[in-house]
mmCIF file of C-alpha atoms in Angstrom:
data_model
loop_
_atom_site.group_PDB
_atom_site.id
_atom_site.type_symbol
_atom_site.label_atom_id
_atom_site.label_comp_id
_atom_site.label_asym_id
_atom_site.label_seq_id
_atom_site.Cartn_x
_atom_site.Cartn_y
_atom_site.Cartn_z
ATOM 1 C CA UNK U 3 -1.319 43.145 34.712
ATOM 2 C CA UNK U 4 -1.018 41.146 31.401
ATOM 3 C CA UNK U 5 -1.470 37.461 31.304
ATOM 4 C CA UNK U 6 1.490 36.342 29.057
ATOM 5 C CA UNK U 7 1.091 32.389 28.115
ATOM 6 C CA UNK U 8 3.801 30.876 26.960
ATOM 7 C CA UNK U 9 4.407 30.268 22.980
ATOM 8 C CA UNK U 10 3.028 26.547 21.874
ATOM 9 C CA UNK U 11 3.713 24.827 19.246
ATOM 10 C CA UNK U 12 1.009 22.830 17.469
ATOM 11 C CA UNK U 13 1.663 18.858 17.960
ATOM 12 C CA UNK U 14 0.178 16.765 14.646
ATOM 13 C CA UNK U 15 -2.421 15.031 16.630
ATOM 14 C CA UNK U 16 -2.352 11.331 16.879
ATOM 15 C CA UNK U 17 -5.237 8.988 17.705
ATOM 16 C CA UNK U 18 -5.830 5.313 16.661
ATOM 17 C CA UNK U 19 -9.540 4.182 16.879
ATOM 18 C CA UNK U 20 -10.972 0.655 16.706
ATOM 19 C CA UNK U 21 -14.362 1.240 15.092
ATOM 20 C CA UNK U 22 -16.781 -1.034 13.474
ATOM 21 C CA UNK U 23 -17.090 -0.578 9.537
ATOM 22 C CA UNK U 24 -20.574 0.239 9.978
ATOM 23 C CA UNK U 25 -19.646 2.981 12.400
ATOM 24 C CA UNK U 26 -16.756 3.895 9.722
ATOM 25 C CA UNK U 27 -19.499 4.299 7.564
ATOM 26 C CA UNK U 28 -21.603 6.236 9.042
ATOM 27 C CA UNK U 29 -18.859 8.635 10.010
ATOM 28 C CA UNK U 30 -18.080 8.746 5.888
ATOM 29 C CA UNK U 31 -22.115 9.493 5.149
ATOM 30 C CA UNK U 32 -21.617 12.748 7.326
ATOM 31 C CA UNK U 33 -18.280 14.346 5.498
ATOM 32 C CA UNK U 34 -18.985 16.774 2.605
ATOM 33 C CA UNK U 35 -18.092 16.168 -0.604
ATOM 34 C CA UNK U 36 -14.460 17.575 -0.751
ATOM 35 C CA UNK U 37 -13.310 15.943 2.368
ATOM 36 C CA UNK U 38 -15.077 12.381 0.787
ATOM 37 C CA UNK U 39 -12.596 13.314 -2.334
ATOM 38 C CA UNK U 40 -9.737 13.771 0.366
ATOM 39 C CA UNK U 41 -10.440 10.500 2.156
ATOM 40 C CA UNK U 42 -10.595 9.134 -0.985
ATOM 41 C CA UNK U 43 -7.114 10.216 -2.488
ATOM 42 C CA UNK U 44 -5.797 9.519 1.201
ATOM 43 C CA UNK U 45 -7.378 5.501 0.706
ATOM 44 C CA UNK U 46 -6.160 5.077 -2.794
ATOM 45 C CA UNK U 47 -2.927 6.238 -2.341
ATOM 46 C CA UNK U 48 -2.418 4.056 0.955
ATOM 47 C CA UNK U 49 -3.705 1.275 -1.317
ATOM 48 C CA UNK U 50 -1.455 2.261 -4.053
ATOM 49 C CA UNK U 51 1.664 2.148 -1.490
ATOM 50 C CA UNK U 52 0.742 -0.981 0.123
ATOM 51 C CA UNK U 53 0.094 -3.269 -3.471
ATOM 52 C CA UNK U 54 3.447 -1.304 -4.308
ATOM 53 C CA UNK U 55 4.915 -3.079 -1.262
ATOM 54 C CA UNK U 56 3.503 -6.831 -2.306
ATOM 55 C CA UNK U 57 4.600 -6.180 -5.741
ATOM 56 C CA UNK U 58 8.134 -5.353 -4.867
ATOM 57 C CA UNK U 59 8.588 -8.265 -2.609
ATOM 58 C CA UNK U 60 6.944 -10.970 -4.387
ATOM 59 C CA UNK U 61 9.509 -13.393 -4.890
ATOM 60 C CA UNK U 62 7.629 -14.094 -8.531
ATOM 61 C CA UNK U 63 7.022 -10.744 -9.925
ATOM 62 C CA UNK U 64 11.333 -10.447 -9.315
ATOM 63 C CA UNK U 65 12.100 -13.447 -11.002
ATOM 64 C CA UNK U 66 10.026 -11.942 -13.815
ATOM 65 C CA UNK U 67 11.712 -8.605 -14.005
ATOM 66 C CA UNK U 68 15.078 -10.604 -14.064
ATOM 67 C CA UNK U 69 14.353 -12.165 -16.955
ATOM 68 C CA UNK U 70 12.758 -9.064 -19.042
ATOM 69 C CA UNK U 71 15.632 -7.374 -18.379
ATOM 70 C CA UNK U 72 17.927 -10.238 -19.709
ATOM 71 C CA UNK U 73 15.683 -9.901 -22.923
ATOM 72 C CA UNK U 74 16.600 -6.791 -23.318
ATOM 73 C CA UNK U 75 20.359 -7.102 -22.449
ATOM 74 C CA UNK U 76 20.243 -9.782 -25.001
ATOM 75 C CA UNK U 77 18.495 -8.062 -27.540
ATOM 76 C CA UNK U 78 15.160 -10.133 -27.420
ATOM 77 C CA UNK U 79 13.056 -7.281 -26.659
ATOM 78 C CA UNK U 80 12.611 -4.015 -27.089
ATOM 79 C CA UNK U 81 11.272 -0.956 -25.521
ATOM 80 C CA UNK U 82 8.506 0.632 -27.151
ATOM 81 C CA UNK U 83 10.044 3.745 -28.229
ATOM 82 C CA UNK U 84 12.800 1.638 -29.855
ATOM 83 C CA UNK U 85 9.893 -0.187 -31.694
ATOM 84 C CA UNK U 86 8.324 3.276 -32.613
ATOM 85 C CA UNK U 87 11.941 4.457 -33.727
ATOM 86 C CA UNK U 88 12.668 1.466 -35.932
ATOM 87 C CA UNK U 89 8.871 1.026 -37.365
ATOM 88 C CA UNK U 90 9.214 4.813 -38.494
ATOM 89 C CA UNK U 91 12.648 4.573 -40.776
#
């Protein structure tokens, strides 16, 4: 008699923890190096995307953007490889 169990698939696991940062810590302190590196790219890329997300909405940072690229439409500015092109002739 064979015991046939059906085929699973593997579910990403999802759990959401409230933990102290002293217990985060702690938790860190026990990883070995490489997975420290991978928590690390994991953090600064979350970071990355999140001051990504400020920057793009900041009402401020537009207005600037608007007006760069009106220097350039207008001919005030230049890019840098249009400075390097003219400094070089």
């Amino acid at each position: 008699m064979r015991n046939i169990t059906p085929n699973r698939r593997k579910m990403p696991a999802i759990v959401k923890l409230q933990l102290s940062l002293e217990t985060l810590a702690e938790a860190i302190s026990s990883l070995d190096l490489t997975e420290k590196r991978q928590l690390q790219e994991l953090i600064e890329q979350q970071i990355f995307e999140a001051e990504e997300a400020l920057y793009e909405d900041d009402a401020e940072t537009l207005v600037e953007i608007e007006e760069v690229r009106a220097e350039y439409k207008d001919g005030e500015s230049m890019t840098l490889n249009e400075y390097l092109a003219n400094w070089s002739n």
